[in-house]
Structure formats: structure tokens, C-alpha cells
PDB file of C-alpha atoms in Angstrom:
ATOM      1  CA  MET G   1     115.610  76.937  94.270  1.00  0.00           C
ATOM      2  CA  PRO G   2     112.581  79.143  94.658  1.00  0.00           C
ATOM      3  CA  LEU G   3     114.162  81.233  97.439  1.00  0.00           C
ATOM      4  CA  GLN G   4     117.169  82.111  95.309  1.00  0.00           C
ATOM      5  CA  ASP G   5     114.825  82.953  92.422  1.00  0.00           C
ATOM      6  CA  ASP G   6     112.854  85.286  94.694  1.00  0.00           C
ATOM      7  CA  LEU G   7     116.028  86.952  95.917  1.00  0.00           C
ATOM      8  CA  SER G   8     117.208  87.405  92.335  1.00  0.00           C
ATOM      9  CA  ALA G   9     113.879  89.028  91.441  1.00  0.00           C
ATOM     10  CA  ILE G  10     114.248  91.391  94.398  1.00  0.00           C
ATOM     11  CA  GLN G  11     117.771  92.241  93.240  1.00  0.00           C
ATOM     12  CA  ARG G  12     116.496  93.068  89.752  1.00  0.00           C
ATOM     13  CA  ASN G  13     113.769  95.284  91.239  1.00  0.00           C
ATOM     14  CA  LEU G  14     116.307  97.101  93.390  1.00  0.00           C
ATOM     15  CA  ASP G  15     118.516  97.634  90.338  1.00  0.00           C
ATOM     16  CA  ASP G  16     115.482  99.067  88.504  1.00  0.00           C
ATOM     17  CA  LEU G  17     114.812 101.354  91.470  1.00  0.00           C
ATOM     18  CA  VAL G  18     118.378 102.669  91.456  1.00  0.00           C
ATOM     19  CA  ARG G  19     118.193 103.299  87.690  1.00  0.00           C
ATOM     20  CA  GLY G  20     114.854 105.057  88.150  1.00  0.00           C
ATOM     21  CA  LEU G  21     116.297 107.246  90.871  1.00  0.00           C
ATOM     22  CA  ALA G  22     119.203 108.166  88.617  1.00  0.00           C
ATOM     23  CA  SER G  23     116.796 109.308  85.900  1.00  0.00           C
ATOM     24  CA  VAL G  24     114.614 111.282  88.322  1.00  0.00           C
ATOM     25  CA  GLU G  25     117.431 112.966  90.240  1.00  0.00           C
ATOM     26  CA  PRO G  26     118.293 115.578  87.554  1.00  0.00           C
ATOM     27  CA  GLN G  27     114.650 116.700  87.531  1.00  0.00           C
ATOM     28  CA  VAL G  28     114.246 116.772  91.311  1.00  0.00           C
ATOM     29  CA  GLY G  29     117.702 118.017  92.143  1.00  0.00           C
ATOM     30  CA  HIS G  30     120.144 117.018  94.845  1.00  0.00           C
ATOM     31  CA  THR G  31     117.735 117.635  97.701  1.00  0.00           C
ATOM     32  CA  LEU G  32     117.751 116.132 101.151  1.00  0.00           C
ATOM     33  CA  ASP G  33     114.804 113.922 100.245  1.00  0.00           C
ATOM     34  CA  MET G  34     116.577 112.617  97.160  1.00  0.00           C
ATOM     35  CA  ARG G  35     119.707 111.809  99.164  1.00  0.00           C
ATOM     36  CA  ARG G  36     117.550 110.060 101.747  1.00  0.00           C
ATOM     37  CA  VAL G  37     115.871 107.885  99.111  1.00  0.00           C
ATOM     38  CA  ARG G  38     119.236 107.040  97.526  1.00  0.00           C
ATOM     39  CA  THR G  39     120.671 106.119 100.935  1.00  0.00           C
ATOM     40  CA  ASP G  40     117.655 103.936 101.685  1.00  0.00           C
ATOM     41  CA  ALA G  41     118.067 102.173  98.345  1.00  0.00           C
ATOM     42  CA  ASP G  42     121.753 101.578  99.082  1.00  0.00           C
ATOM     43  CA  HIS G  43     120.889 100.152 102.497  1.00  0.00           C
ATOM     44  CA  LEU G  44     118.368  97.818 100.876  1.00  0.00           C
ATOM     45  CA  ARG G  45     121.009  96.594  98.429  1.00  0.00           C
ATOM     46  CA  GLU G  46     123.472  95.952 101.271  1.00  0.00           C
ATOM     47  CA  SER G  47     120.832  94.172 103.345  1.00  0.00           C
ATOM     48  CA  LEU G  48     119.823  92.017 100.413  1.00  0.00           C
ATOM     49  CA  ALA G  49     123.452  91.073  99.801  1.00  0.00           C
ATOM     50  CA  LEU G  50     123.770  89.995 103.442  1.00  0.00           C
ATOM     51  CA  LEU G  51     120.522  88.044 103.199  1.00  0.00           C
ATOM     52  CA  ARG G  52     121.728  86.260 100.080  1.00  0.00           C
ATOM     53  CA  GLU G  53     124.951  85.266 101.835  1.00  0.00           C
ATOM     54  CA  THR G  54     123.161  83.856 104.874  1.00  0.00           C
ATOM     55  CA  THR G  55     120.585  81.953 102.836  1.00  0.00           C
ATOM     56  CA  ARG G  56     123.289  80.559 100.578  1.00  0.00           C
ATOM     57  CA  GLY G  57     125.111  79.203 103.623  1.00  0.00           C
ATOM     58  CA  ALA G  58     121.940  77.751 105.121  1.00  0.00           C
ATOM     59  CA  ALA G  59     120.823  76.210 101.841  1.00  0.00           C
ATOM     60  CA  GLY G  60     124.272  74.754 101.230  1.00  0.00           C
ATOM     61  CA  SER G  61     124.285  72.733 104.421  1.00  0.00           C
ATOM     62  CA  GLY G  62     120.973  71.109 103.523  1.00  0.00           C
ATOM     63  CA  ARG G  63     120.280  69.828 107.010  1.00  0.00           C
ATOM     64  CA  GLN G  64     120.463  70.808 110.625  1.00  0.00           C
ATOM     65  CA  ASP G  65     122.556  68.941 113.144  1.00  0.00           C
ATOM     66  CA  ILE G  66     120.482  66.710 115.383  1.00  0.00           C
ATOM     67  CA  VAL G  67     121.293  66.775 119.065  1.00  0.00           C
ATOM     68  CA  GLN G  68     120.736  63.479 120.806  1.00  0.00           C
ATOM     69  CA  VAL G  69     119.303  63.790 124.321  1.00  0.00           C
ATOM     70  CA  PRO G  70     119.941  60.659 126.364  1.00  0.00           C
ATOM     71  CA  ASP G  71     117.130  58.971 128.277  1.00  0.00           C
ATOM     72  CA  ALA G  72     119.414  58.285 131.262  1.00  0.00           C
ATOM     73  CA  PRO G  73     118.994  60.604 134.269  1.00  0.00           C
ATOM     74  CA  TYR G  74     121.379  63.531 134.567  1.00  0.00           C
ATOM     75  CA  ASP G  75     124.195  63.507 137.073  1.00  0.00           C
ATOM     76  CA  ARG G  76     122.828  65.170 140.242  1.00  0.00           C
ATOM     77  CA  SER G  77     126.136  67.006 140.782  1.00  0.00           C
ATOM     78  CA  LEU G  78     125.280  69.173 137.761  1.00  0.00           C
ATOM     79  CA  TRP G  79     122.505  70.776 139.794  1.00  0.00           C
ATOM     80  CA  SER G  80     124.289  71.051 143.178  1.00  0.00           C
ATOM     81  CA  ASP G  81     124.512  74.863 143.220  1.00  0.00           C
ATOM     82  CA  ALA G  82     121.414  75.595 141.113  1.00  0.00           C
ATOM     83  CA  GLU G  83     118.368  77.387 142.459  1.00  0.00           C
ATOM     84  CA  GLU G  84     114.774  76.560 141.631  1.00  0.00           C
ATOM     85  CA  GLU G  85     113.371  79.369 139.547  1.00  0.00           C
ATOM     86  CA  GLY G  86     110.771  81.209 141.561  1.00  0.00           C
ATOM     87  CA  LEU G  87     111.464  79.279 144.754  1.00  0.00           C
ATOM     88  CA  GLY G  88     114.871  80.640 145.748  1.00  0.00           C
ATOM     89  CA  ALA G  89     117.718  78.785 147.388  1.00  0.00           C
ATOM     90  CA  ARG G  90     117.088  75.741 149.588  1.00  0.00           C
ATOM     91  CA  ASP G  91     118.562  77.293 152.733  1.00  0.00           C
ATOM     92  CA  ARG G  92     116.474  80.488 152.539  1.00  0.00           C
ATOM     93  CA  HIS G  93     112.793  81.085 153.188  1.00  0.00           C
ATOM     94  CA  ALA G  94     110.327  83.290 151.355  1.00  0.00           C
ATOM     95  CA  PRO G  95     109.532  86.635 153.075  1.00  0.00           C
TER      96      PRO G  95
END
């Protein structure tokens, strides 16, 4: 699964980033910029977790459902109250 391998590599890099931030924070201090970077890193971790969940679900199914479209004509009653796009209703005229 190359996709899962890529996502795991991204997770490891994010973990390295968080560890790096933890080692830099005592030197930089608890500034607004440091909090912003930490918050961004946390958002990335949350987003990656959501991405992993969605790709796991999509990869697990393995296939998409195929919708069969019949060759027979549609029932005309389906379109009885429909308007032609750009042409308006049948009983009205263009200005």
C-alpha cells in the first residue's frame, strides 16, 4: 500500500516536527509566534488523522459501485413539470 506508506512517512515527519518544536520552545519562549506554530502543527496532525481514516475506508472497499443506466427511454411523466434550462417554461415567452 504505497498511499498508507506515504501517510505513515508524513506522520513520522509531523512527530519529528513536534519534537523539534518542543526542543526549540525553551530557547524562543512562549511567544505568540511559537503558540501559532504549535497550533498549526496540531491542526496538521488532526487533518492527517482524518485523511488516514477516509483513505482507509476508501481503500477497504476496493471498488466503486457501478450504476447501471438503462437504454430504454425515460418515462415522459418524469419531465412533466420540468423547464428547459435557458429556455424557460413552455407557456411563457422570452422578453
